[in-house]
Tab-separated table of C-alpha atoms in Angstrom:
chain	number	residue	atom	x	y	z
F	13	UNK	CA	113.221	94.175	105.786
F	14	UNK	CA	109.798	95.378	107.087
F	15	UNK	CA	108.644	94.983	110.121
F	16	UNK	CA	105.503	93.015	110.870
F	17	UNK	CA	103.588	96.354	112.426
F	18	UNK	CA	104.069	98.186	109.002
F	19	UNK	CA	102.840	95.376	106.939
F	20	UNK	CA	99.980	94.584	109.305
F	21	UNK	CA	98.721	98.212	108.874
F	22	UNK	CA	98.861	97.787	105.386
F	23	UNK	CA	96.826	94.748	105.301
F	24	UNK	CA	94.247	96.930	108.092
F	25	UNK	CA	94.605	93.523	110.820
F	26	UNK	CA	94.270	94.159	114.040
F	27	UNK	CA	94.719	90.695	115.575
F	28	UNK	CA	97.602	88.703	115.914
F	29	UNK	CA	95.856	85.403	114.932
F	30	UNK	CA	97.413	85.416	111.341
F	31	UNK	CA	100.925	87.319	112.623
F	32	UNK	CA	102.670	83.871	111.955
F	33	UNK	CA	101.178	83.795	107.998
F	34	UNK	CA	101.743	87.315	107.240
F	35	UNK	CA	105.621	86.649	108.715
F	36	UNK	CA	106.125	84.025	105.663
F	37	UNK	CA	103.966	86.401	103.193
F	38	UNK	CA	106.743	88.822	103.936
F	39	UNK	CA	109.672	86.279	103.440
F	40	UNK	CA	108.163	85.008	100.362
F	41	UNK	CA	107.697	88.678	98.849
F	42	UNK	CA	111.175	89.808	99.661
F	43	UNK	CA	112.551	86.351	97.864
F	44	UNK	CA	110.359	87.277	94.757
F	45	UNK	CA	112.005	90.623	94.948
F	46	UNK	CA	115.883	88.684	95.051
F	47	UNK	CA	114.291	86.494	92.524
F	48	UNK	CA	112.725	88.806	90.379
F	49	UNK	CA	115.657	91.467	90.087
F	50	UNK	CA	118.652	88.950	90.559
F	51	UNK	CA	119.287	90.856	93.892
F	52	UNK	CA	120.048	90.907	97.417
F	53	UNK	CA	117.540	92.425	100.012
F	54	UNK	CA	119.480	93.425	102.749
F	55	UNK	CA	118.225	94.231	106.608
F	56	UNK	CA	119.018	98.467	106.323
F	57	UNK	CA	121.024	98.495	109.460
F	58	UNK	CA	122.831	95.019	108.073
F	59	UNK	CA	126.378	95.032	106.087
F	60	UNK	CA	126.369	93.969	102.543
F	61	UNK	CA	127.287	90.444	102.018
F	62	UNK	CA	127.669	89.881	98.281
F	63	UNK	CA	130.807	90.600	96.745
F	64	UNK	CA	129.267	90.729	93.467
F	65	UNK	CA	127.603	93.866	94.438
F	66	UNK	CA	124.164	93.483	93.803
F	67	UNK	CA	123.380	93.589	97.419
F	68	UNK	CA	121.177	96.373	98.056
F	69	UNK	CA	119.142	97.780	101.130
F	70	UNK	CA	115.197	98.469	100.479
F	71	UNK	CA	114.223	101.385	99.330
F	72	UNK	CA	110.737	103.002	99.628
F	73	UNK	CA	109.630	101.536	96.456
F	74	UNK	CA	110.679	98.158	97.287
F	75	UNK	CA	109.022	98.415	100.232
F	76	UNK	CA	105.765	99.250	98.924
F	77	UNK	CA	106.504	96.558	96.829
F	78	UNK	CA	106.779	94.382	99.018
F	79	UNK	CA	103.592	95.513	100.871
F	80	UNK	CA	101.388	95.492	97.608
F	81	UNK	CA	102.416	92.226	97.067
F	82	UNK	CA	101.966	90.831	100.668
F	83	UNK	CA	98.440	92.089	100.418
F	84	UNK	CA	97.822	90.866	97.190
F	85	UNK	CA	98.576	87.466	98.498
F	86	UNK	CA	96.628	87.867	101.913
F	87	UNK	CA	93.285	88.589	100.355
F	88	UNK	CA	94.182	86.255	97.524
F	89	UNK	CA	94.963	82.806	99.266
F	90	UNK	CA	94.932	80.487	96.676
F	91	UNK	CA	96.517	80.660	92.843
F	92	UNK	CA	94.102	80.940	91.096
F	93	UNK	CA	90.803	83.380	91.426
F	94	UNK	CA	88.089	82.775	89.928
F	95	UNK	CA	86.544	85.754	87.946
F	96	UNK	CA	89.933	87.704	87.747
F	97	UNK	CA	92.919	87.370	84.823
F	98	UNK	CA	96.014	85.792	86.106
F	99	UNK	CA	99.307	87.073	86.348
F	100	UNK	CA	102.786	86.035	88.039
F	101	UNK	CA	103.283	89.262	89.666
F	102	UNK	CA	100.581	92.479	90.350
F	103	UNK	CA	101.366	94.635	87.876
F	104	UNK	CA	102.323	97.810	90.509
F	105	UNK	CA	105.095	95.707	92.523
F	106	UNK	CA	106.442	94.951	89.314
F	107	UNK	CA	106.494	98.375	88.244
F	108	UNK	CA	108.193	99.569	91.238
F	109	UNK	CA	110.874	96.893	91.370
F	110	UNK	CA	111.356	96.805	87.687
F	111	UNK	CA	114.556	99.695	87.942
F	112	UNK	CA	116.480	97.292	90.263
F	113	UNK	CA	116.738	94.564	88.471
F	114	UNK	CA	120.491	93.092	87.841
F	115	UNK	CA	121.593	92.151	84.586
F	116	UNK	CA	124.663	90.443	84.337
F	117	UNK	CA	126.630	90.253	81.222
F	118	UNK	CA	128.950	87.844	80.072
């Protein structure tokens, strides 16, 4: 969905000690996105796999998404902070996934 390079310029890391972690940050965020939206994230060169339809490919909001949240959880590492209010998701990624979400009906 995004490549490691992108996020890790995001996150400003220059090493590749933590590659491995931020490579299951960016899983985990782009679940949250399939579970959050009742989507499918697709690779943007990949064919769409659900019949259903709600397959789509990421857009540049998802992305940046994606990256907010990946960050959020980098500097974050545990679930709760002390000193800060908690919420499920930063409210920006949710903002900027909140159009894509799938309803169905019936």
């Amino acid at each position: 969905m995004i490549d490691l390079a992108m996020v890790k310029t995001h996150l400003r890391v220059r090493h590749d000690h933590d590659d491995g972690y931020i490579q299951v940050l960016i899983d985990a965020a782009a679940q949250s996105f399939n579970d959050q939206t009742n989507r499918t994230l697709i690779a943007p060169d990949g064919a769409l796999p659900d019949p259903v339809g709600n397959a789509l490919k990421p857009t540049k909001a998802i992305q940046q998404g994606i990256l907010l949240l990946v960050g959020h959880w980098y500097v974050n590492r545990e679930d709760v902070v002390i000193g800060t209010i908690a919420t499920a998701l930063p409210k920006a990624t949710e903002f900027l996934w909140r159009p894509y979400r799938w309803v169905n009906v019936g």
